PDB file of C-alpha atoms and ligand atoms in Angstrom:
ATOM      1  CA  MET A   1      46.060 170.597 -60.267  1.00 37.00           C
ATOM      2  CA  THR A   2      45.430 171.629 -56.668  1.00 40.00           C
ATOM      3  CA  THR A   3      46.933 174.922 -55.597  1.00 41.00           C
ATOM      4  CA  SER A   4      47.957 175.664 -52.043  1.00 43.00           C
ATOM      5  CA  PRO A   5      45.760 178.122 -50.094  1.00 45.00           C
ATOM      6  CA  THR A   6      46.581 181.810 -50.244  1.00 48.00           C
ATOM      7  CA  ALA A   7      46.568 183.273 -46.754  1.00 57.00           C
ATOM      8  CA  HIS A   8      43.836 185.823 -45.981  1.00 77.00           C
ATOM      9  CA  LEU A   9      42.370 186.062 -49.434  1.00 91.00           C
ATOM     10  CA  ALA A  10      39.242 188.225 -49.596  1.00 94.00           C
ATOM     11  CA  ALA A  11      36.489 185.703 -50.263  1.00 95.00           C
ATOM     12  CA  LEU A  12      34.602 188.078 -52.555  1.00 94.00           C
ATOM     13  CA  SER A  13      37.657 189.138 -54.599  1.00 94.00           C
ATOM     14  CA  ALA A  14      38.000 187.776 -58.138  1.00 93.00           C
ATOM     15  CA  ALA A  15      40.685 185.350 -56.987  1.00 92.00           C
ATOM     16  CA  GLY A  16      38.617 184.325 -53.964  1.00 92.00           C
ATOM     17  CA  LEU A  17      35.547 183.647 -56.086  1.00 93.00           C
ATOM     18  CA  GLN A  18      37.592 181.601 -58.511  1.00 91.00           C
ATOM     19  CA  ARG A  19      38.818 179.421 -55.654  1.00 90.00           C
ATOM     20  CA  LEU A  20      35.274 179.165 -54.352  1.00 92.00           C
ATOM     21  CA  GLN A  21      34.006 177.905 -57.692  1.00 90.00           C
ATOM     22  CA  SER A  22      36.602 175.179 -58.000  1.00 86.00           C
ATOM     23  CA  PHE A  23      36.002 174.175 -54.387  1.00 89.00           C
ATOM     24  CA  LEU A  24      32.218 174.006 -54.527  1.00 89.00           C
ATOM     25  CA  ASN A  25      31.884 172.029 -57.715  1.00 84.00           C
ATOM     26  CA  ASP A  26      32.381 168.808 -55.847  1.00 66.00           C
ATOM     27  CA  GLY A  27      29.186 167.171 -54.604  1.00 60.00           C
ATOM     28  CA  SER A  28      30.902 165.733 -51.518  1.00 82.00           C
ATOM     29  CA  CYS A  29      31.556 169.151 -50.007  1.00 90.00           C
ATOM     30  CA  LEU A  30      29.918 170.013 -46.665  1.00 94.00           C
ATOM     31  CA  LEU A  31      28.920 173.629 -46.023  1.00 96.00           C
ATOM     32  CA  ALA A  32      29.320 174.355 -42.302  1.00 98.00           C
ATOM     33  CA  PHE A  33      28.645 177.597 -40.459  1.00 98.00           C
ATOM     34  CA  ASP A  34      28.930 178.981 -36.986  1.00 97.00           C
ATOM     35  CA  PHE A  35      25.769 180.893 -35.973  1.00 97.00           C
ATOM     36  CA  ASP A  36      26.302 184.021 -33.817  1.00 95.00           C
ATOM     37  CA  GLY A  37      28.485 186.553 -35.614  1.00 96.00           C
ATOM     38  CA  THR A  38      28.575 184.403 -38.752  1.00 98.00           C
ATOM     39  CA  LEU A  39      25.015 183.788 -39.967  1.00 98.00           C
ATOM     40  CA  ALA A  40      23.381 186.152 -37.467  1.00 98.00           C
ATOM     41  CA  PRO A  41      24.739 189.469 -36.171  1.00 96.00           C
ATOM     42  CA  ILE A  42      25.994 189.651 -32.599  1.00 92.00           C
ATOM     43  CA  VAL A  43      23.427 191.400 -30.406  1.00 89.00           C
ATOM     44  CA  ALA A  44      23.626 192.744 -26.861  1.00 82.00           C
ATOM     45  CA  HIS A  45      21.058 190.213 -25.661  1.00 84.00           C
ATOM     46  CA  PRO A  46      21.788 186.717 -27.085  1.00 83.00           C
ATOM     47  CA  GLU A  47      18.124 185.731 -26.800  1.00 88.00           C
ATOM     48  CA  SER A  48      17.330 188.347 -29.454  1.00 93.00           C
ATOM     49  CA  ALA A  49      19.570 186.828 -32.147  1.00 95.00           C
ATOM     50  CA  ARG A  50      17.873 185.691 -35.357  1.00 97.00           C
ATOM     51  CA  THR A  51      19.109 184.772 -38.812  1.00 98.00           C
ATOM     52  CA  PRO A  52      18.391 187.778 -41.055  1.00 98.00           C
ATOM     53  CA  LEU A  53      15.924 187.116 -43.885  1.00 98.00           C
ATOM     54  CA  PRO A  54      18.487 187.785 -46.663  1.00 98.00           C
ATOM     55  CA  VAL A  55      20.696 185.043 -45.199  1.00 98.00           C
ATOM     56  CA  ILE A  56      17.765 182.606 -45.057  1.00 98.00           C
ATOM     57  CA  ARG A  57      16.824 183.357 -48.666  1.00 98.00           C
ATOM     58  CA  ALA A  58      20.401 182.996 -49.878  1.00 97.00           C
ATOM     59  CA  MET A  59      20.825 179.724 -47.972  1.00 98.00           C
ATOM     60  CA  GLU A  60      17.765 177.994 -49.406  1.00 96.00           C
ATOM     61  CA  PRO A  61      19.210 177.108 -52.864  1.00 95.00           C
ATOM     62  CA  LEU A  62      22.362 175.744 -51.209  1.00 95.00           C
ATOM     63  CA  LEU A  63      20.286 173.366 -49.086  1.00 96.00           C
ATOM     64  CA  ARG A  64      19.284 171.639 -52.336  1.00 93.00           C
ATOM     65  CA  THR A  65      22.824 171.190 -53.645  1.00 90.00           C
ATOM     66  CA  HIS A  66      24.898 170.519 -50.524  1.00 92.00           C
ATOM     67  CA  GLU A  67      24.658 169.134 -47.022  1.00 95.00           C
ATOM     68  CA  VAL A  68      24.582 172.129 -44.682  1.00 97.00           C
ATOM     69  CA  ALA A  69      25.626 172.061 -41.020  1.00 98.00           C
ATOM     70  CA  VAL A  70      25.345 174.755 -38.371  1.00 98.00           C
ATOM     71  CA  LEU A  71      27.644 174.497 -35.352  1.00 97.00           C
ATOM     72  CA  SER A  72      26.997 176.778 -32.422  1.00 96.00           C
ATOM     73  CA  GLY A  73      27.774 177.370 -28.806  1.00 94.00           C
ATOM     74  CA  ARG A  74      24.020 177.431 -28.243  1.00 95.00           C
ATOM     75  CA  SER A  75      22.014 174.302 -27.519  1.00 96.00           C
ATOM     76  CA  VAL A  76      20.431 172.656 -30.548  1.00 97.00           C
ATOM     77  CA  GLU A  77      16.969 173.377 -29.127  1.00 96.00           C
ATOM     78  CA  ASP A  78      17.782 177.076 -28.825  1.00 96.00           C
ATOM     79  CA  LEU A  79      19.371 177.153 -32.273  1.00 97.00           C
ATOM     80  CA  MET A  80      16.278 175.659 -33.901  1.00 97.00           C
ATOM     81  CA  THR A  81      14.064 178.491 -32.649  1.00 96.00           C
ATOM     82  CA  ARG A  82      16.133 181.206 -34.308  1.00 97.00           C
ATOM     83  CA  LEU A  83      17.759 179.638 -37.367  1.00 98.00           C
ATOM     84  CA  GLY A  84      14.888 180.147 -39.832  1.00 97.00           C
ATOM     85  CA  PHE A  85      15.882 177.358 -42.235  1.00 98.00           C
ATOM     86  CA  GLU A  86      16.259 173.596 -41.994  1.00 97.00           C
ATOM     87  CA  ALA A  87      19.939 172.738 -41.956  1.00 98.00           C
ATOM     88  CA  HIS A  88      20.733 169.063 -42.513  1.00 98.00           C
ATOM     89  CA  HIS A  89      22.867 168.926 -39.378  1.00 98.00           C
ATOM     90  CA  LEU A  90      22.773 170.921 -36.139  1.00 98.00           C
ATOM     91  CA  ILE A  91      25.558 170.651 -33.598  1.00 98.00           C
ATOM     92  CA  GLY A  92      25.318 172.592 -30.365  1.00 97.00           C
ATOM     93  CA  ASN A  93      27.216 173.405 -27.182  1.00 97.00           C
ATOM     94  CA  HIS A  94      30.484 174.053 -29.048  1.00 96.00           C
ATOM     95  CA  GLY A  95      30.561 170.497 -30.406  1.00 96.00           C
ATOM     96  CA  ALA A  96      29.458 168.681 -27.240  1.00 97.00           C
ATOM     97  CA  GLU A  97      25.873 168.192 -28.467  1.00 97.00           C
ATOM     98  CA  ASP A  98      25.333 166.175 -31.640  1.00 97.00           C
ATOM     99  CA  PRO A  99      21.859 164.594 -31.634  1.00 95.00           C
ATOM    100  CA  ALA A 100      22.685 162.436 -34.671  1.00 94.00           C
ATOM    101  CA  CYS A 101      25.756 160.865 -33.076  1.00 93.00           C
ATOM    102  CA  PRO A 102      24.989 157.871 -30.790  1.00 92.00           C
ATOM    103  CA  LEU A 103      28.244 158.285 -28.853  1.00 91.00           C
ATOM    104  CA  SER A 104      27.517 161.952 -28.217  1.00 92.00           C
ATOM    105  CA  LEU A 105      24.022 161.120 -26.940  1.00 93.00           C
ATOM    106  CA  GLN A 106      25.382 158.417 -24.662  1.00 96.00           C
ATOM    107  CA  ARG A 107      27.957 160.721 -23.093  1.00 96.00           C
ATOM    108  CA  ALA A 108      25.785 163.829 -22.796  1.00 97.00           C
ATOM    109  CA  PRO A 109      24.619 163.183 -19.191  1.00 97.00           C
ATOM    110  CA  ALA A 110      28.234 163.003 -18.005  1.00 97.00           C
ATOM    111  CA  TYR A 111      29.158 166.213 -19.844  1.00 97.00           C
ATOM    112  CA  ARG A 112      26.183 167.929 -18.213  1.00 97.00           C
ATOM    113  CA  ALA A 113      26.908 166.604 -14.717  1.00 97.00           C
ATOM    114  CA  ARG A 114      30.496 167.835 -14.866  1.00 97.00           C
ATOM    115  CA  LEU A 115      29.163 171.396 -14.755  1.00 98.00           C
ATOM    116  CA  ASP A 116      26.837 170.888 -11.773  1.00 97.00           C
ATOM    117  CA  GLY A 117      29.368 172.162  -9.217  1.00 97.00           C
ATOM    118  CA  ILE A 118      29.664 175.476 -11.038  1.00 98.00           C
ATOM    119  CA  ARG A 119      25.886 175.750 -11.405  1.00 98.00           C
ATOM    120  CA  ALA A 120      25.415 175.271  -7.671  1.00 97.00           C
ATOM    121  CA  ALA A 121      28.133 177.773  -6.775  1.00 97.00           C
ATOM    122  CA  VAL A 122      26.744 180.414  -9.131  1.00 97.00           C
ATOM    123  CA  ALA A 123      23.291 180.008  -7.614  1.00 96.00           C
ATOM    124  CA  SER A 124      24.615 180.477  -4.085  1.00 95.00           C
ATOM    125  CA  THR A 125      27.956 181.915  -2.965  1.00 95.00           C
ATOM    126  CA  TRP A 126      28.942 183.647  -6.222  1.00 96.00           C
ATOM    127  CA  SER A 127      25.571 185.064  -7.176  1.00 96.00           C
ATOM    128  CA  ALA A 128      25.926 188.559  -5.673  1.00 97.00           C
ATOM    129  CA  ALA A 129      29.471 189.097  -6.955  1.00 97.00           C
ATOM    130  CA  LEU A 130      28.514 188.123 -10.501  1.00 97.00           C
ATOM    131  CA  VAL A 131      25.506 190.429 -10.472  1.00 97.00           C
ATOM    132  CA  ALA A 132      27.634 193.289  -9.101  1.00 97.00           C
ATOM    133  CA  GLN A 133      30.094 192.868 -11.995  1.00 97.00           C
ATOM    134  CA  GLY A 134      27.378 192.630 -14.629  1.00 97.00           C
ATOM    135  CA  VAL A 135      28.164 188.987 -15.434  1.00 97.00           C
ATOM    136  CA  ARG A 136      25.337 186.697 -16.515  1.00 95.00           C
ATOM    137  CA  MET A 137      25.635 182.928 -16.703  1.00 96.00           C
ATOM    138  CA  GLU A 138      23.843 181.259 -19.604  1.00 93.00           C
ATOM    139  CA  ASP A 139      23.140 177.568 -18.963  1.00 96.00           C
ATOM    140  CA  ARG A 140      23.001 175.719 -22.273  1.00 95.00           C
ATOM    141  CA  GLY A 141      22.909 172.252 -20.750  1.00 96.00           C
ATOM    142  CA  LEU A 142      26.205 170.791 -21.959  1.00 97.00           C
ATOM    143  CA  SER A 143      28.044 174.089 -21.701  1.00 97.00           C
ATOM    144  CA  LEU A 144      27.912 177.297 -19.688  1.00 98.00           C
ATOM    145  CA  GLY A 145      28.530 180.795 -20.966  1.00 96.00           C
ATOM    146  CA  PHE A 146      29.630 183.628 -18.681  1.00 97.00           C
ATOM    147  CA  HIS A 147      28.669 186.807 -20.553  1.00 94.00           C
ATOM    148  CA  TYR A 148      30.372 190.046 -19.579  1.00 95.00           C
ATOM    149  CA  ARG A 149      29.311 192.178 -22.583  1.00 91.00           C
ATOM    150  CA  LEU A 150      27.120 194.317 -20.328  1.00 90.00           C
ATOM    151  CA  SER A 151      29.732 194.720 -17.582  1.00 95.00           C
ATOM    152  CA  ARG A 152      31.081 198.222 -16.973  1.00 95.00           C
ATOM    153  CA  GLN A 153      34.461 196.832 -15.929  1.00 96.00           C
ATOM    154  CA  ARG A 154      35.200 194.006 -18.300  1.00 97.00           C
ATOM    155  CA  ASP A 155      38.712 193.241 -17.020  1.00 97.00           C
ATOM    156  CA  ALA A 156      37.383 192.916 -13.479  1.00 97.00           C
ATOM    157  CA  ALA A 157      34.522 190.777 -14.754  1.00 98.00           C
ATOM    158  CA  ARG A 158      36.956 188.427 -16.502  1.00 98.00           C
ATOM    159  CA  ARG A 159      39.037 188.149 -13.332  1.00 98.00           C
ATOM    160  CA  LEU A 160      35.960 187.293 -11.301  1.00 98.00           C
ATOM    161  CA  ILE A 161      34.946 184.558 -13.765  1.00 98.00           C
ATOM    162  CA  ALA A 162      38.486 183.149 -13.704  1.00 97.00           C
ATOM    163  CA  GLU A 163      38.414 183.076  -9.878  1.00 97.00           C
ATOM    164  CA  LEU A 164      35.052 181.338  -9.918  1.00 98.00           C
ATOM    165  CA  LEU A 165      36.218 178.666 -12.356  1.00 98.00           C
ATOM    166  CA  ALA A 166      39.469 178.105 -10.473  1.00 97.00           C
ATOM    167  CA  ALA A 167      37.572 177.627  -7.208  1.00 96.00           C
ATOM    168  CA  GLU A 168      34.533 175.684  -8.405  1.00 95.00           C
ATOM    169  CA  GLY A 169      35.410 174.025 -11.707  1.00 93.00           C
ATOM    170  CA  GLN A 170      36.872 170.545 -11.889  1.00 93.00           C
ATOM    171  CA  GLY A 171      37.411 168.560 -15.068  1.00 96.00           C
ATOM    172  CA  ILE A 172      36.389 171.484 -17.234  1.00 97.00           C
ATOM    173  CA  ARG A 173      37.738 173.362 -20.230  1.00 96.00           C
ATOM    174  CA  ALA A 174      37.191 177.133 -20.497  1.00 97.00           C
ATOM    175  CA  PHE A 175      37.682 179.198 -23.642  1.00 94.00           C
ATOM    176  CA  ASP A 176      36.907 182.668 -24.932  1.00 92.00           C
ATOM    177  CA  GLY A 177      34.116 183.733 -27.229  1.00 88.00           C
ATOM    178  CA  LYS A 178      33.130 187.310 -27.986  1.00 85.00           C
ATOM    179  CA  LEU A 179      32.822 188.893 -24.529  1.00 91.00           C
ATOM    180  CA  VAL A 180      31.860 185.527 -23.113  1.00 93.00           C
ATOM    181  CA  ILE A 181      33.842 182.776 -21.425  1.00 96.00           C
ATOM    182  CA  ASN A 182      32.547 179.327 -22.319  1.00 96.00           C
ATOM    183  CA  VAL A 183      32.879 176.254 -20.122  1.00 98.00           C
ATOM    184  CA  VAL A 184      32.482 172.600 -21.120  1.00 97.00           C
ATOM    185  CA  SER A 185      33.438 169.226 -19.697  1.00 98.00           C
ATOM    186  CA  VAL A 186      37.093 168.581 -20.463  1.00 97.00           C
ATOM    187  CA  ASP A 187      36.284 165.359 -22.331  1.00 96.00           C
ATOM    188  CA  ALA A 188      33.461 166.806 -24.459  1.00 96.00           C
ATOM    189  CA  PRO A 189      34.140 167.025 -28.215  1.00 95.00           C
ATOM    190  CA  ASP A 190      35.021 170.449 -29.570  1.00 94.00           C
ATOM    191  CA  LYS A 191      33.934 171.880 -32.933  1.00 93.00           C
ATOM    192  CA  VAL A 192      36.885 170.277 -34.717  1.00 92.00           C
ATOM    193  CA  GLN A 193      36.063 166.814 -33.396  1.00 94.00           C
ATOM    194  CA  ALA A 194      32.333 167.218 -34.005  1.00 95.00           C
ATOM    195  CA  LEU A 195      32.944 168.286 -37.612  1.00 94.00           C
ATOM    196  CA  GLN A 196      35.307 165.394 -38.232  1.00 94.00           C
ATOM    197  CA  SER A 197      32.812 162.938 -36.741  1.00 95.00           C
ATOM    198  CA  LEU A 198      30.049 164.337 -38.963  1.00 96.00           C
ATOM    199  CA  MET A 199      32.181 164.149 -42.097  1.00 94.00           C
ATOM    200  CA  THR A 200      33.181 160.554 -41.342  1.00 94.00           C
ATOM    201  CA  ARG A 201      29.564 159.506 -40.773  1.00 95.00           C
ATOM    202  CA  ARG A 202      28.414 161.196 -43.981  1.00 95.00           C
ATOM    203  CA  GLY A 203      31.381 160.150 -46.117  1.00 93.00           C
ATOM    204  CA  LEU A 204      32.291 163.768 -46.869  1.00 92.00           C
ATOM    205  CA  THR A 205      35.895 164.699 -47.543  1.00 90.00           C
ATOM    206  CA  ARG A 206      35.753 168.471 -48.091  1.00 92.00           C
ATOM    207  CA  VAL A 207      34.240 171.265 -46.037  1.00 94.00           C
ATOM    208  CA  LEU A 208      33.663 174.977 -46.272  1.00 96.00           C
ATOM    209  CA  TYR A 209      33.680 176.263 -42.695  1.00 97.00           C
ATOM    210  CA  ALA A 210      32.784 179.847 -41.746  1.00 98.00           C
ATOM    211  CA  GLY A 211      33.151 181.317 -38.265  1.00 97.00           C
ATOM    212  CA  ASP A 212      33.867 184.543 -36.452  1.00 95.00           C
ATOM    213  CA  ASP A 213      35.594 184.013 -33.131  1.00 89.00           C
ATOM    214  CA  ALA A 214      38.296 182.289 -31.115  1.00 87.00           C
ATOM    215  CA  SER A 215      36.563 178.905 -31.022  1.00 86.00           C
ATOM    216  CA  ASP A 216      36.408 178.956 -34.837  1.00 93.00           C
ATOM    217  CA  GLU A 217      40.079 179.851 -35.065  1.00 92.00           C
ATOM    218  CA  GLN A 218      40.769 176.458 -33.522  1.00 89.00           C
ATOM    219  CA  VAL A 219      39.096 174.881 -36.568  1.00 92.00           C
ATOM    220  CA  PHE A 220      40.988 177.160 -38.956  1.00 94.00           C
ATOM    221  CA  ARG A 221      44.345 176.391 -37.365  1.00 91.00           C
ATOM    222  CA  GLN A 222      43.906 172.647 -37.624  1.00 87.00           C
ATOM    223  CA  HIS A 223      42.730 172.650 -41.225  1.00 80.00           C
ATOM    224  CA  GLN A 224      44.962 174.585 -43.549  1.00 77.00           C
ATOM    225  CA  ASP A 225      44.858 171.988 -46.316  1.00 82.00           C
ATOM    226  CA  PRO A 226      43.169 172.258 -49.725  1.00 84.00           C
ATOM    227  CA  ASP A 227      40.219 170.095 -48.654  1.00 88.00           C
ATOM    228  CA  TRP A 228      39.077 172.888 -46.307  1.00 92.00           C
ATOM    229  CA  PHE A 229      37.779 176.285 -47.378  1.00 94.00           C
ATOM    230  CA  THR A 230      38.110 178.200 -44.100  1.00 96.00           C
ATOM    231  CA  LEU A 231      36.394 181.582 -43.880  1.00 97.00           C
ATOM    232  CA  ARG A 232      36.853 184.136 -41.111  1.00 97.00           C
ATOM    233  CA  VAL A 233      33.927 186.526 -40.814  1.00 97.00           C
ATOM    234  CA  GLY A 234      34.820 189.987 -39.471  1.00 95.00           C
ATOM    235  CA  GLY A 235      37.757 190.803 -37.224  1.00 90.00           C
ATOM    236  CA  ASP A 236      41.338 191.382 -38.337  1.00 88.00           C
ATOM    237  CA  ALA A 237      42.140 189.041 -41.221  1.00 88.00           C
ATOM    238  CA  ARG A 238      45.863 189.257 -40.438  1.00 88.00           C
ATOM    239  CA  LEU A 239      45.281 187.646 -37.040  1.00 90.00           C
ATOM    240  CA  SER A 240      43.210 184.779 -38.379  1.00 94.00           C
ATOM    241  CA  ALA A 241      44.363 181.322 -39.389  1.00 94.00           C
ATOM    242  CA  ALA A 242      41.558 181.087 -41.953  1.00 95.00           C
ATOM    243  CA  THR A 243      42.502 181.061 -45.626  1.00 94.00           C
ATOM    244  CA  PHE A 244      39.671 183.391 -46.650  1.00 96.00           C
ATOM    245  CA  HIS A 245      38.116 186.470 -45.114  1.00 96.00           C
ATOM    246  CA  LEU A 246      34.742 188.182 -45.235  1.00 97.00           C
ATOM    247  CA  ASN A 247      34.551 191.728 -43.894  1.00 95.00           C
ATOM    248  CA  ALA A 248      31.374 191.433 -41.833  1.00 96.00           C
ATOM    249  CA  THR A 249      28.354 189.302 -40.989  1.00 97.00           C
ATOM    250  CA  SER A 250      26.321 191.645 -43.191  1.00 97.00           C
ATOM    251  CA  ASP A 251      28.289 190.357 -46.216  1.00 97.00           C
ATOM    252  CA  MET A 252      27.061 186.795 -45.639  1.00 98.00           C
ATOM    253  CA  PRO A 253      24.055 187.016 -48.023  1.00 98.00           C
ATOM    254  CA  MET A 254      26.402 188.173 -50.780  1.00 97.00           C
ATOM    255  CA  PHE A 255      28.806 185.328 -50.037  1.00 98.00           C
ATOM    256  CA  LEU A 256      26.033 182.708 -50.018  1.00 98.00           C
ATOM    257  CA  ALA A 257      24.652 184.073 -53.281  1.00 96.00           C
ATOM    258  CA  ALA A 258      28.142 183.807 -54.771  1.00 95.00           C
ATOM    259  CA  CYS A 259      28.282 180.178 -53.575  1.00 95.00           C
ATOM    260  CA  GLN A 260      24.947 179.479 -55.197  1.00 92.00           C
ATOM    261  CA  ARG A 261      25.980 180.974 -58.549  1.00 91.00           C
ATOM    262  CA  ARG A 262      29.200 179.023 -58.541  1.00 85.00           C
ATOM    263  CA  CYS A 263      27.646 175.655 -57.911  1.00 78.00           C
ATOM    264  CA  SER A 264      24.659 176.142 -60.242  1.00 60.00           C
ATOM    265  CA  ARG A 265      25.666 173.252 -62.466  1.00 49.00           C
ATOM    266  CA  LEU A 266      24.790 170.872 -59.606  1.00 47.00           C
ATOM    267  CA  GLN A 267      21.155 172.004 -59.532  1.00 45.00           C
TER     268      GLN A 267
HETATM  269 MG1   MG B 301      30.289 182.969 -33.474  1.00 51.03          MG
END
């Protein structure tokens, strides 16, 4: 019998682990993870992020029992340099970049070109104002990230970014991350669509999805059914739409080890 999800259940509680066991013992289950703040701790300088060794070690047995996907706001190329293990599927740029999907590859140049106006404006008329507010633009190819983590006046920095996007952005979608505003082409797939496309292509019907910020909440909100094990990492569990909660990124090795123990009969 399938039970309905219990809201905000601690993933490492006895009840959470019991649910995890029943969920994982199905070979068609995809294990999908966000990267920054989920597998790797958030750091002041995004280029310094790396998957911690305990996470890599705990992930390795799961790579033999399940298909594993990592979805990130980073480009796939960037992700590969810092992941530290070979996931079966890498999806970048918040869902816009899926190298294994022919349709995604075909549309990528248009997604990239849609951001050219903003790139040009940031390099010219907006450059000094962004520097003065401590805002740094990260160009990931199919998405842009305006980081204001290092700004001394974060509200003013957010206002400046909003002004810039209102003036220079056309046909775009902007959304919050952790102290970053992300920008993609309005018609680019998001994480939800990219995950669904991957599951369809691979014939997978169930997914464990772990994430830590607003873009992951979009996935949690749309999938509150028993075929999804949604896990919010960090933050206030009461504000999350995920069914399960993990206190912090540093608990991820423990969670992965628990996954491995509970799907050992598949090995
Ligand atoms: Mg994240």
